[in-house]
Coordinates of C-alpha atoms in Angstrom, one line a residue:
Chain O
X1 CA -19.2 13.4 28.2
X2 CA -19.1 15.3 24.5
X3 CA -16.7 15.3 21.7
X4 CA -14.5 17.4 22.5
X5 CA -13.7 15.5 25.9
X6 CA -13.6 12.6 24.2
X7 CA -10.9 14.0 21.8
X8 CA -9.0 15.5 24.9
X9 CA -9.0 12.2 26.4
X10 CA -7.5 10.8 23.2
X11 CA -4.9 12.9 23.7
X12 CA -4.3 12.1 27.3
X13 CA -3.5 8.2 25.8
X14 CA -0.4 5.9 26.8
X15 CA 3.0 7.5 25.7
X16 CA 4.4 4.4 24.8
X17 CA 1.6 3.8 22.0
X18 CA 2.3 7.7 20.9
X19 CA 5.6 6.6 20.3
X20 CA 4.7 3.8 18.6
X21 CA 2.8 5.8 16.0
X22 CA 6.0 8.5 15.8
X23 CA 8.3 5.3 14.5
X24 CA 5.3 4.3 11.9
X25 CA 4.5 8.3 10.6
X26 CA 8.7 8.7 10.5
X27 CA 9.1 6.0 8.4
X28 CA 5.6 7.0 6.2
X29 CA 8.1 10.5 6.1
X30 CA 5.0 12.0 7.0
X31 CA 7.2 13.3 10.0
X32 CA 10.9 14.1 10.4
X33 CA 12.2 13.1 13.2
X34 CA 16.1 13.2 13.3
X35 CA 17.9 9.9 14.9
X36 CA 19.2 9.4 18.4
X37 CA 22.8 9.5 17.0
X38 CA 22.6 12.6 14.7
X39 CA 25.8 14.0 15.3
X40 CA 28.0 14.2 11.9
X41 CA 30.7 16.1 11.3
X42 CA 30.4 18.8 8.1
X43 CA 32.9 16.6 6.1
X44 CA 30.5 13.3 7.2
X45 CA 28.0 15.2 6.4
X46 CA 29.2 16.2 2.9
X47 CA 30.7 12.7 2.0
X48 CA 27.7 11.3 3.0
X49 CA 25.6 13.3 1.0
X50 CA 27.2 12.3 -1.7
X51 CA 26.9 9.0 -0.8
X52 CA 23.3 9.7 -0.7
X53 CA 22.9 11.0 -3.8
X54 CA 24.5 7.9 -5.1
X55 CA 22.6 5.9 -3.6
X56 CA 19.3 7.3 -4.1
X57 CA 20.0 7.4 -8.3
X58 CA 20.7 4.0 -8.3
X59 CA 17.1 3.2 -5.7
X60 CA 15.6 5.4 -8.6
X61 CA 16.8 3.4 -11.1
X62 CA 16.2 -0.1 -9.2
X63 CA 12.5 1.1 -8.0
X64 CA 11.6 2.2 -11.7
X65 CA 12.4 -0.8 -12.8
X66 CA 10.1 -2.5 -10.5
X67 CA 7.5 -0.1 -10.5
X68 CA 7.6 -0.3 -14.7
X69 CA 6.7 -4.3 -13.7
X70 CA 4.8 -4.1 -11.1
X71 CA 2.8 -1.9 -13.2
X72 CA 2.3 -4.4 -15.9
X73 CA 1.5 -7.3 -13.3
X74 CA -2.1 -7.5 -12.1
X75 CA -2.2 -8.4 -8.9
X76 CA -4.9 -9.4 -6.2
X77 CA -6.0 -9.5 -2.9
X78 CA -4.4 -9.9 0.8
X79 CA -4.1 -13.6 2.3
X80 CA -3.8 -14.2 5.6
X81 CA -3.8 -18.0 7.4
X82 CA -3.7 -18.6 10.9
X83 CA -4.3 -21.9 12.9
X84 CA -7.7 -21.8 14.4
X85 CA -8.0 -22.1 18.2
X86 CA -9.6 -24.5 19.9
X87 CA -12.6 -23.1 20.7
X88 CA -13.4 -22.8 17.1
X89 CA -12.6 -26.6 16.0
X90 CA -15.2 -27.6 18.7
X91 CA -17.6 -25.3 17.2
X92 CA -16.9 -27.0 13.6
X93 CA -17.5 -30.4 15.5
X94 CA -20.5 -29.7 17.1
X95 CA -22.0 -28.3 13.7
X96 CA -21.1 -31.2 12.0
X97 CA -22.4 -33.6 13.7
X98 CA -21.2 -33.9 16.9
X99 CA -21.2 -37.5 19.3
X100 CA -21.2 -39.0 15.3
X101 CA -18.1 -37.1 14.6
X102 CA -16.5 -39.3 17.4
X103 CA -15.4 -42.3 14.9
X104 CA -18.5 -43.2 14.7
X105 CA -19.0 -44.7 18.5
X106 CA -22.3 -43.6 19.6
X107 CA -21.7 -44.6 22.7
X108 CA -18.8 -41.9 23.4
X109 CA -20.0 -39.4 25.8
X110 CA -21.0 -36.2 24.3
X111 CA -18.1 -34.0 26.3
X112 CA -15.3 -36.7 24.9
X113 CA -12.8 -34.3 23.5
X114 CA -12.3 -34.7 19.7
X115 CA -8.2 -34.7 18.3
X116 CA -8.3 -31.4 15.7
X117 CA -6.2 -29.4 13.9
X118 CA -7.2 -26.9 11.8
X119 CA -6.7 -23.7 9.6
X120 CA -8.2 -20.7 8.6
X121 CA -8.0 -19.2 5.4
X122 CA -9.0 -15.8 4.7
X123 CA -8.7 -13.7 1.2
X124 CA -9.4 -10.3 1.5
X125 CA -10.1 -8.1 -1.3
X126 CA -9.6 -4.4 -0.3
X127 CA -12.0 -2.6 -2.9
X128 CA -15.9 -2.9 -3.6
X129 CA -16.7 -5.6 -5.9
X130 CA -20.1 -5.3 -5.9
X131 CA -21.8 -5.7 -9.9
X132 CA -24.9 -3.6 -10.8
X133 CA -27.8 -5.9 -11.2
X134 CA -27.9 -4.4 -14.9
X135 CA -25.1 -6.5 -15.6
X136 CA -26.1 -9.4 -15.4
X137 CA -27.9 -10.7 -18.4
X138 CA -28.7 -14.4 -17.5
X139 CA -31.7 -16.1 -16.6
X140 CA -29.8 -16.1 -12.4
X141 CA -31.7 -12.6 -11.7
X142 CA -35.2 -14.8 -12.1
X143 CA -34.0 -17.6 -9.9
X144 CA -36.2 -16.9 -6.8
X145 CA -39.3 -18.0 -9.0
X146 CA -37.6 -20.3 -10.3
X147 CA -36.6 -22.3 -7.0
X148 CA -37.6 -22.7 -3.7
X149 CA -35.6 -21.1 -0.6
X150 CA -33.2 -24.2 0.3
X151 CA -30.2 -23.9 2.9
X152 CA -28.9 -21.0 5.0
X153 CA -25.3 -19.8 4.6
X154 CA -23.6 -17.2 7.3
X155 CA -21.1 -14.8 6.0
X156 CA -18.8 -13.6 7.9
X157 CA -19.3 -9.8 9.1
X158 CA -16.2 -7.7 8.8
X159 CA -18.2 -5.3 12.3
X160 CA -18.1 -9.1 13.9
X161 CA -20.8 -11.7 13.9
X162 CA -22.3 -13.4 11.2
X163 CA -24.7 -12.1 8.6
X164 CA -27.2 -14.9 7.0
X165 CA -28.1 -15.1 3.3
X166 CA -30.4 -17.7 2.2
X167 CA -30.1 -19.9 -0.7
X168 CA -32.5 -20.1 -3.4
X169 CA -31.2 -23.4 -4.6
X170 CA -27.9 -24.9 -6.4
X171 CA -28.9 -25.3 -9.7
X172 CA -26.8 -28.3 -11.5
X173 CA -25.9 -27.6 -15.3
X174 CA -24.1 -29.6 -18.0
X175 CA -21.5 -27.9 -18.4
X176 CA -19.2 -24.5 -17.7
X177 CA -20.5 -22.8 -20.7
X178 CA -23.7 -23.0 -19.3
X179 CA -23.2 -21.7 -16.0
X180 CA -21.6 -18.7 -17.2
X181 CA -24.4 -18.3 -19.8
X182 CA -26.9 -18.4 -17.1
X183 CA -25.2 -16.1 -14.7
X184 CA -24.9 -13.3 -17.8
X185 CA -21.9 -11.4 -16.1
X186 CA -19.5 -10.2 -19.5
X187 CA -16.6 -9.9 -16.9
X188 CA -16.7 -13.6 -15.6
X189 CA -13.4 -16.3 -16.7
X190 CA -13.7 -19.7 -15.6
X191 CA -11.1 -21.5 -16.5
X192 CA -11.1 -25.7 -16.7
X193 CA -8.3 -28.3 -16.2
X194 CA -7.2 -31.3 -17.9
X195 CA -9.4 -33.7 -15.3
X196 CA -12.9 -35.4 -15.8
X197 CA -15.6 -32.5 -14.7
X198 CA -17.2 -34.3 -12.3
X199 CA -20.4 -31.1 -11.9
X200 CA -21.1 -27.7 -12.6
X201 CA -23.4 -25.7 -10.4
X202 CA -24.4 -22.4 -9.8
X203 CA -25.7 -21.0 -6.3
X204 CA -27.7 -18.4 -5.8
X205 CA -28.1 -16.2 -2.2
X206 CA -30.1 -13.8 -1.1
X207 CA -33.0 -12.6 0.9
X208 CA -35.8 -14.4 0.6
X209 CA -36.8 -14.7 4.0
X210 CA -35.3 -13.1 6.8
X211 CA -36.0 -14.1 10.6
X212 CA -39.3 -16.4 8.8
X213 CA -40.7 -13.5 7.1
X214 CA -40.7 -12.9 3.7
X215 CA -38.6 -9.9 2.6
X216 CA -37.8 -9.5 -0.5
X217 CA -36.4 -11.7 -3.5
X218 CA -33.2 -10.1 -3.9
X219 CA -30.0 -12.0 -5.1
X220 CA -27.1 -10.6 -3.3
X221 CA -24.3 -13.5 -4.1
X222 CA -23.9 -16.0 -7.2
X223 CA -21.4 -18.9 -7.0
X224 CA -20.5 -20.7 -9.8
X225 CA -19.0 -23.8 -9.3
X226 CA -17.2 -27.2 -10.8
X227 CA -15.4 -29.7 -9.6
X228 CA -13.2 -32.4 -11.1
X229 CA -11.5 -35.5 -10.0
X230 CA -10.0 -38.7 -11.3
X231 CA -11.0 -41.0 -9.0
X232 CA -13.0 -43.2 -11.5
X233 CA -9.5 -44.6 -12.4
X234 CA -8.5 -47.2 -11.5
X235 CA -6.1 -46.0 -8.8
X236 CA -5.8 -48.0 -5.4
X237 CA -7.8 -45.9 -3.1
X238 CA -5.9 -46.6 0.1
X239 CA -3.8 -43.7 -0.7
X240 CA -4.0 -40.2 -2.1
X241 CA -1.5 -40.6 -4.6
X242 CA -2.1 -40.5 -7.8
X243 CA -5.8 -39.1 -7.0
X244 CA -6.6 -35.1 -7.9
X245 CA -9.8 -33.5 -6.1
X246 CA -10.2 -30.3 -8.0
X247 CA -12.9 -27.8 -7.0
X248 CA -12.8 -24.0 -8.7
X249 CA -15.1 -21.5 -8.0
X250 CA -16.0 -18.5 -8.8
X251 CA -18.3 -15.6 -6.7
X252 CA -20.0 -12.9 -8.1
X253 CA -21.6 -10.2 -5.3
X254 CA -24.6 -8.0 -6.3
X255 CA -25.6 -4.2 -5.8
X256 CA -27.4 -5.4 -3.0
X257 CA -25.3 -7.4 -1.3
X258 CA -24.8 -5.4 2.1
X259 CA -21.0 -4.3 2.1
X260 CA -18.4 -4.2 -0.3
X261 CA -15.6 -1.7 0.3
X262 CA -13.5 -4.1 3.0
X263 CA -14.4 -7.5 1.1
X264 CA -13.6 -10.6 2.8
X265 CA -13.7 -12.5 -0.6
X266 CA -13.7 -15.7 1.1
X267 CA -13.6 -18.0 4.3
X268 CA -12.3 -21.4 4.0
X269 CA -11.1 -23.6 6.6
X270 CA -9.6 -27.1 6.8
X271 CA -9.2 -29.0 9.4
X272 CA -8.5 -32.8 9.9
X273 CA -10.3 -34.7 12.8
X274 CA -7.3 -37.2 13.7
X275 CA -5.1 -38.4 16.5
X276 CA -2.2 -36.9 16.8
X277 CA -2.6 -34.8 13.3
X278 CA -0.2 -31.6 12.9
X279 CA -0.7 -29.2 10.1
X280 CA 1.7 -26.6 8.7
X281 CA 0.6 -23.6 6.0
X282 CA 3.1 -22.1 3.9
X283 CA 1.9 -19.3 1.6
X284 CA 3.7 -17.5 -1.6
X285 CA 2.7 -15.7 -4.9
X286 CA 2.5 -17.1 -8.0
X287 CA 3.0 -15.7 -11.6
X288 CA 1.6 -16.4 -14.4
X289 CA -0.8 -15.0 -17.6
X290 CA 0.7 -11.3 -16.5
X291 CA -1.3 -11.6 -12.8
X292 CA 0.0 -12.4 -9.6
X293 CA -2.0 -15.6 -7.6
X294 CA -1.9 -15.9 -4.2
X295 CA -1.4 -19.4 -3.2
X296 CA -1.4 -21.0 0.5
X297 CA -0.7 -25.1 1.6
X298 CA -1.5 -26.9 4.0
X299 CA 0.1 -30.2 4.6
X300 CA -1.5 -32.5 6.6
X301 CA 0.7 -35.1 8.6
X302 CA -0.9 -37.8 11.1
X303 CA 1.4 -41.2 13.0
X304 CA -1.2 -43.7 11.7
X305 CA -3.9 -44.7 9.2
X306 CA -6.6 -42.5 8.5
X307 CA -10.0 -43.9 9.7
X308 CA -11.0 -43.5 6.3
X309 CA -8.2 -45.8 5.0
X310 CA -5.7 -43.5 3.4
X311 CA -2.3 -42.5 4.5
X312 CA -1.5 -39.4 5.0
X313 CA 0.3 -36.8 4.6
X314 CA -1.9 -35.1 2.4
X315 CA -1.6 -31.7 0.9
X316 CA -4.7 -29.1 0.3
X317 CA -3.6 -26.5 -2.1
X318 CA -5.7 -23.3 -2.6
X319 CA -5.1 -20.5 -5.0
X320 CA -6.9 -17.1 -5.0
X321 CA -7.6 -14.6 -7.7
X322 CA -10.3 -11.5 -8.2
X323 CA -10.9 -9.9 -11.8
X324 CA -13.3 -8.2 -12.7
X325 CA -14.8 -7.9 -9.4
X326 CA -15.2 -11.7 -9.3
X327 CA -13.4 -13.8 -6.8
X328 CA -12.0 -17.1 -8.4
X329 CA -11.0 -19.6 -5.8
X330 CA -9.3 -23.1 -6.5
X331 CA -8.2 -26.0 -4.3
X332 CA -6.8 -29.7 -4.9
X333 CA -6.2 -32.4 -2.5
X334 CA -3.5 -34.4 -3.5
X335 CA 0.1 -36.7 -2.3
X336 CA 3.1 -34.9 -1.7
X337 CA 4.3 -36.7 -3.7
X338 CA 2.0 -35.7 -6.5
X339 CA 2.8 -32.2 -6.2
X340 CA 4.6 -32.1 -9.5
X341 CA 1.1 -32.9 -11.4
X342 CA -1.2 -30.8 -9.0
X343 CA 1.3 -27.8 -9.9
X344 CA 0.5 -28.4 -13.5
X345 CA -3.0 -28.8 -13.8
X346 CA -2.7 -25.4 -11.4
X347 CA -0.8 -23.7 -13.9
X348 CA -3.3 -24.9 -16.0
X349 CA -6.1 -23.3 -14.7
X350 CA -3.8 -19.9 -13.6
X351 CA -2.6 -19.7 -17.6
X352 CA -6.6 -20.0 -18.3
X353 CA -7.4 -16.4 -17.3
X354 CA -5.0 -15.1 -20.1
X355 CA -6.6 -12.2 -22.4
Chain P
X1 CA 22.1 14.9 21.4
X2 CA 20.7 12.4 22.6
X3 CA 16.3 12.7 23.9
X4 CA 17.6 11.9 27.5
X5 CA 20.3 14.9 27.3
X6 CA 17.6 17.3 26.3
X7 CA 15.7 16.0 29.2
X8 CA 18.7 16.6 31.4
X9 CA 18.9 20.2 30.2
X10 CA 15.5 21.4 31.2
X11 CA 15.9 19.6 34.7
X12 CA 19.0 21.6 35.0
X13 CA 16.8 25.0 33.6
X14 CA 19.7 25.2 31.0
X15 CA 18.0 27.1 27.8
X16 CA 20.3 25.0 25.5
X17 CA 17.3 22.7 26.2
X18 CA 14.7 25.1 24.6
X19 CA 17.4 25.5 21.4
X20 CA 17.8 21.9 20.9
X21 CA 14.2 21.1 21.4
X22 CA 13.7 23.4 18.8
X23 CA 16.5 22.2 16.0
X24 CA 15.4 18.6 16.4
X25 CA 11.3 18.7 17.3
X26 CA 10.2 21.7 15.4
X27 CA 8.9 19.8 12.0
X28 CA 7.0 17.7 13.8
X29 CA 5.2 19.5 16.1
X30 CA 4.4 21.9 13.3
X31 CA 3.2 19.7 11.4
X32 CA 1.4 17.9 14.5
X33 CA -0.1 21.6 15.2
X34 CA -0.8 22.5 11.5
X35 CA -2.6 19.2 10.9
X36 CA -5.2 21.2 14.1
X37 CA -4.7 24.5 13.5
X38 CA -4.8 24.6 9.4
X39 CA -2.7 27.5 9.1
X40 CA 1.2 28.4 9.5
X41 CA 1.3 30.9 11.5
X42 CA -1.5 30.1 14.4
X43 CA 0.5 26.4 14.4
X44 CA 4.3 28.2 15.1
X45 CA 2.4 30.0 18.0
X46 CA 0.9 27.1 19.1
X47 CA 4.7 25.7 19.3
X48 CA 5.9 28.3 21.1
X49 CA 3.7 27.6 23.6
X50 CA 4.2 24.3 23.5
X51 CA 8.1 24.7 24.1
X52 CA 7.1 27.0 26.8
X53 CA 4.9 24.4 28.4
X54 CA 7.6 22.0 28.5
X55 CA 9.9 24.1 29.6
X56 CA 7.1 24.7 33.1
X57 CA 6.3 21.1 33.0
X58 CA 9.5 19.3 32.8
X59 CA 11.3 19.5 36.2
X60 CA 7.8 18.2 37.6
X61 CA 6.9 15.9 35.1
X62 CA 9.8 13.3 34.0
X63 CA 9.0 12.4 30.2
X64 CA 10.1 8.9 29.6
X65 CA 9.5 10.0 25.6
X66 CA 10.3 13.5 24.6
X67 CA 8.3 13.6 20.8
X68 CA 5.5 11.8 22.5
X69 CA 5.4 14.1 25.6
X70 CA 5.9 16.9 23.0
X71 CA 3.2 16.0 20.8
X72 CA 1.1 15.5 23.5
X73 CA 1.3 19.0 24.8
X74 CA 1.3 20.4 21.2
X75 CA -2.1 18.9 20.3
X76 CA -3.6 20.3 23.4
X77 CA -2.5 23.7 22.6
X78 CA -3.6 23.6 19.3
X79 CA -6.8 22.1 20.4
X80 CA -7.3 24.9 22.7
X81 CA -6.0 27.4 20.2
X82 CA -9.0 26.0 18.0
X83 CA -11.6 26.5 20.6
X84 CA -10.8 29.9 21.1
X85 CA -10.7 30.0 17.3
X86 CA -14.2 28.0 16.8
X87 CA -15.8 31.6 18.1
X88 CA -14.1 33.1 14.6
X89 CA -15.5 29.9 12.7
X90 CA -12.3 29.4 11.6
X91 CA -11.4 25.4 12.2
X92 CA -9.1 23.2 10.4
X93 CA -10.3 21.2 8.1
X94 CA -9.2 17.4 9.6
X95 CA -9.8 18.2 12.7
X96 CA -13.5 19.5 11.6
X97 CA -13.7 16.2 9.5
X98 CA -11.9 13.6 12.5
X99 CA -14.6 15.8 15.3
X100 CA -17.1 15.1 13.2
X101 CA -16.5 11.8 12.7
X102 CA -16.4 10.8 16.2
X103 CA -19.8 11.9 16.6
X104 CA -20.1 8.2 16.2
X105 CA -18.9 7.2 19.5
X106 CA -20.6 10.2 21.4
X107 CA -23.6 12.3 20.8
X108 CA -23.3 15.8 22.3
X109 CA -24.1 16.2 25.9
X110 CA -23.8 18.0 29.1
X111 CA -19.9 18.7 29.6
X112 CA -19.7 18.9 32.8
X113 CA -16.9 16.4 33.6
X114 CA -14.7 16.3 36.5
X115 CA -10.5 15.8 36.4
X116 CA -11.3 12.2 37.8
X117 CA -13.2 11.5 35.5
X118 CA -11.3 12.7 32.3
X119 CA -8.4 10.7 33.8
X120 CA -10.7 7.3 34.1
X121 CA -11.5 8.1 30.2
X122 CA -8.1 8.9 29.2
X123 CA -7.0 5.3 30.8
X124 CA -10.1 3.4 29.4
X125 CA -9.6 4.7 25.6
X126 CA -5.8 3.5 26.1
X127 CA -6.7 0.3 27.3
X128 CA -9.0 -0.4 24.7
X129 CA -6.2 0.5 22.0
X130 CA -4.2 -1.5 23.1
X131 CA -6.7 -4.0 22.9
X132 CA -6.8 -3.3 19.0
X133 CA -4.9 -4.7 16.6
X134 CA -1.9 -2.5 15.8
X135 CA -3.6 -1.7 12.2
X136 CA -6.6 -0.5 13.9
X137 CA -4.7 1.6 16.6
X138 CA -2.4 3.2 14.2
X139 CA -5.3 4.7 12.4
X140 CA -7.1 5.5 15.1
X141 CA -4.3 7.3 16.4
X142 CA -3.6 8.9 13.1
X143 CA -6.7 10.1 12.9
X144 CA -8.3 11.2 16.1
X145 CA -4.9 12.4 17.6
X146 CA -2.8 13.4 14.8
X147 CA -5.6 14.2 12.5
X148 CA -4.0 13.2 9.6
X149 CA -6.1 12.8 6.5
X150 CA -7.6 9.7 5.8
X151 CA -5.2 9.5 2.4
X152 CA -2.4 10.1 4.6
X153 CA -3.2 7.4 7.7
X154 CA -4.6 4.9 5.1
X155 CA -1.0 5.4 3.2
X156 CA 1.2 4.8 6.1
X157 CA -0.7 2.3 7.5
X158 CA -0.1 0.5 4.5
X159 CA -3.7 0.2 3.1
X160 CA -6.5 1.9 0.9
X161 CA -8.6 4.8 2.1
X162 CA -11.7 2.4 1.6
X163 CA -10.5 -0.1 3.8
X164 CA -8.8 2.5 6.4
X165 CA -12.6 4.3 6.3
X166 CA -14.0 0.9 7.0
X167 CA -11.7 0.3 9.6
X168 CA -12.1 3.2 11.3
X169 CA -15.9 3.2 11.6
X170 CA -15.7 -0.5 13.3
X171 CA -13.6 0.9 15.5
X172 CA -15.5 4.3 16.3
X173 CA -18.5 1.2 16.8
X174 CA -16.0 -0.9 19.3
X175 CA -15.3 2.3 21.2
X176 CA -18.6 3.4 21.3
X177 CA -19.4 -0.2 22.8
X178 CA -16.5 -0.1 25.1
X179 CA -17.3 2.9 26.8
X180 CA -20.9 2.3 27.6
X181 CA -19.4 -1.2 29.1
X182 CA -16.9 1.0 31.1
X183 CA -20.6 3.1 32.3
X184 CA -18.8 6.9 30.9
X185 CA -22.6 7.4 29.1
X186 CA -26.2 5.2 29.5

């Protein structure tokens, strides 16, 4: 077999998928086709040009108008949720722990199925956001002498299968300030909310060993992170109500890191382990500080008490954002019924990225 | 008219068929030849011949989808049109570009390759399109039997030529996988 068979071949394919692309290129325009019904009459024809021209000045008008904000809105990446098979729940359980995962009875046999549901969060960022090395002024470039390798993370690789990074170390600081100062990057926001900081860390990834052997020291991703929460007050604890868990986060990728022009920005999932549990996503855009968020929910809904004591439903919000080549992440936990205050230390944090 | 009544006009050898093939098909198979071909005049030959072929073919072969069938015969007659033009070095410059690119999936060998086995290949690379998702196919498609420009299939597939080029190369990497599955190369 050669090329040009190959390319023969190609054109030997299904009709029906040929006709598939026809609809998609005619609506692109980069074909005219004319419709099944073309049959007009000159004086149909003419009226309805007029029509036409009507029409179109007033789409000119409309679209200009949306164009003249759409240009002055930033606006980021693609999100896409789906509920995750399965297959890949069991996966989740058997890497976290497995037989203990089964409410704690040791005794449950090994193949007892676990009750999951779960979603899968994915923020795609359609450009390369990889940062020249020279830009980053902090200390984070030095970090491999500075710590010892630690954990191993696996990325997911937009050709399939996973790619490994390993982690120098998570390296806690005092405070915001000082993650950013030690990361060095002039492009990097991280905006805070109105909740007790509970830590600020930054990781550092890269590939400092490879299959056991020593490769290199380069630093391919940086994380900085913080979380908050207000569970020090004195709220009952049976219930999520009235209690924030706030985590932001934002991830810087390096020259070296090994793609960039199709970034998956990031791969979250959630899942609850429960009897009976159901969860539902909704997803929408949000405005504010001139740039356009993208924001999905899950609620969480379960018959009974949660073996850890609270009530559910519970919601996990996450928002998404990229500047600057940095990916800024957010997610709370918190009551339905609390959504009014999780919107507004949300807006909060949204409003923090203003110029 | 409607596709079917056109089809209904070649079975019946009526040359109205030909005329009305003509007033509704003619942009698109030029520009499905021109994309080829790279210049006007070699791609309204090449639709001529295409007409003519339909025109041949029809009464024996019952097209379910005129464009598709159209396009069909059109790219092969530019494609040939090419080869004979290859000799003059004179190729267009996607389908140089979109041949080049699927060097990926299949060095250069022997060509000897029977009509079975074309057939067997033409049925494999549609079953693993439709395998893909519909993002993937339509630029595949756009690509390797249109041979639009990457601009262009990235644009109507509705994303940026980095992710479309991206895209495109996983695929070229499935295919390549696929076939040596199937056993067309070791």
């Amino acid at each position: 077999m050669n090329r040009e068979q190959l390319l023969n071949a190609i054109g030997n394919v299904d009709e029906s998928m040929i006709d598939e692309m026809e609809q998609l290129r005619r609506s692109a325009k980069v074909v005219t086709l004319p419709s099944q019904t073309e049959n007009a009459s000159p004086v149909a024809k003419k009226r309805s040009r007029r029509f036409v021209v009507c029409l179109v000045a007033c789409l000119v008008l409309a679209l200009g108008g949306i164009a003249y904000a759409a240009a002055s809105l930033l606006s980021g990446g693609d999100l896409t949720v789906r509920d995750m098979p399965q297959d890949e729940l069991d996966e989740i359980i058997n890497n976290i722990g497995g037989v203990s995962m089964r409410w704690g009875d040791e005794s449950a046999p090994a193949d007892l199925p676990v009750p999951a549901v779960g979603v899968k969060i994915q923020y795609t960022v359609p450009q390369d956001l990889r940062i020249p090395y020279t830009s980053f002024t902090g200390n984070v470039l030095n970090c491999a002498a500075e710590f010892d390798e630690h954990n191993c993370s696996f990325v997911e690789d937009p050709d399939g299968g996973n790619y490994s990074l390993f982690s120098f170390d998570k390296k806690n600081l005092p405070s915001v300030d000082a993650g950013k100062q030690y990361i060095g990057y002039a492009g990097l926001k991280f905006p805070t909310v109105s909740l007790p900081q509970n830590d600020v860390s930054v990781e550092v990834y890269g590939t400092r060993t490879q299959n056991g052997e020593t490769v290199n020291d380069e630093i391919r991703r940086i994380y900085l992170s913080a979380s908050f929460n207000n569970v020090q007050q004195d709220i009952p604890s049976e219930t999520y109500r009235g209690i924030f868990y706030l985590h932001t986060s934002a991830r810087l990728l390096t020259e070296n890191y090994p793609w960039g022009p199709e970034d998956v920005s990031a791969v979250d999932m959630s899942a609850l382990f429960a009897e009976g549990a159901q969860v539902t996503s909704q997803t929408e855009d949000r405005i504010a500080a001139n740039r356009e968020f993208r924001v999905v929910t899950l609620t969480f809904t379960f018959p009974d008490e949660h073996s850890d004591g609270t009530t559910l439903p519970v919601c996990h919000r996450y928002v998404f954002w990229q500047e600057n080549n940095v990916v800024y992440t957010l997610s709370i936990y918190y009551a339905p019924e609390s959504v009014a205050v999780a919107d507004s230390l949300i807006s909060e944090w949204m409003n923090g990225f203003a110029d | 008219m409607t596709d079917s009544e056109i089809v209904m006009l070649y079975r019946n050898r009526d040359e109205e068929a030909l005329r009305e093939t003509m007033r509704r098909y003619q942009p698109y198979l030029m520009k499905t030849a021109l994309q080829i071909l790279g210049d006007e005049q070699d791609a309204e030959e090449c639709v001529n011949d295409t007409y003519y072929a339909a025109w041949n073919s029809i009464p024996e072969h019952d097209p379910v989808n005129l464009p598709a069938y159209l396009a069909k015969i059109a790219r092969e007659k530019a494609i040939d049109r090419l080869r004979y033009r290859q000799r003059q070095k004179r190729i267009g410059a996607e389908y140089a570009v979109s041949f080049e690119e699927l060097g990926d999936v299949i060095a250069d060998t022997d060509g000897a390759e029977s009509e079975a086995d074309a057939a067997r290949l033409s049925e494999a690379i549609s079953q693993f399109l439709k395998g893909l998702p519909p993002d993937a196919r339509h630029l595949f498609l756009g690509r390797y039997f249109y041979f639009d420009s990457l601009k262009d299939t990235a644009s109507y597939c509705g994303m940026s030529e980095s992710k479309a080029k991206s895209m495109l190369h996983r695929t070229r990497r499935k295919l390549k996988k696929f076939l040596k599955k199937e056993g067309f190369y070791e």
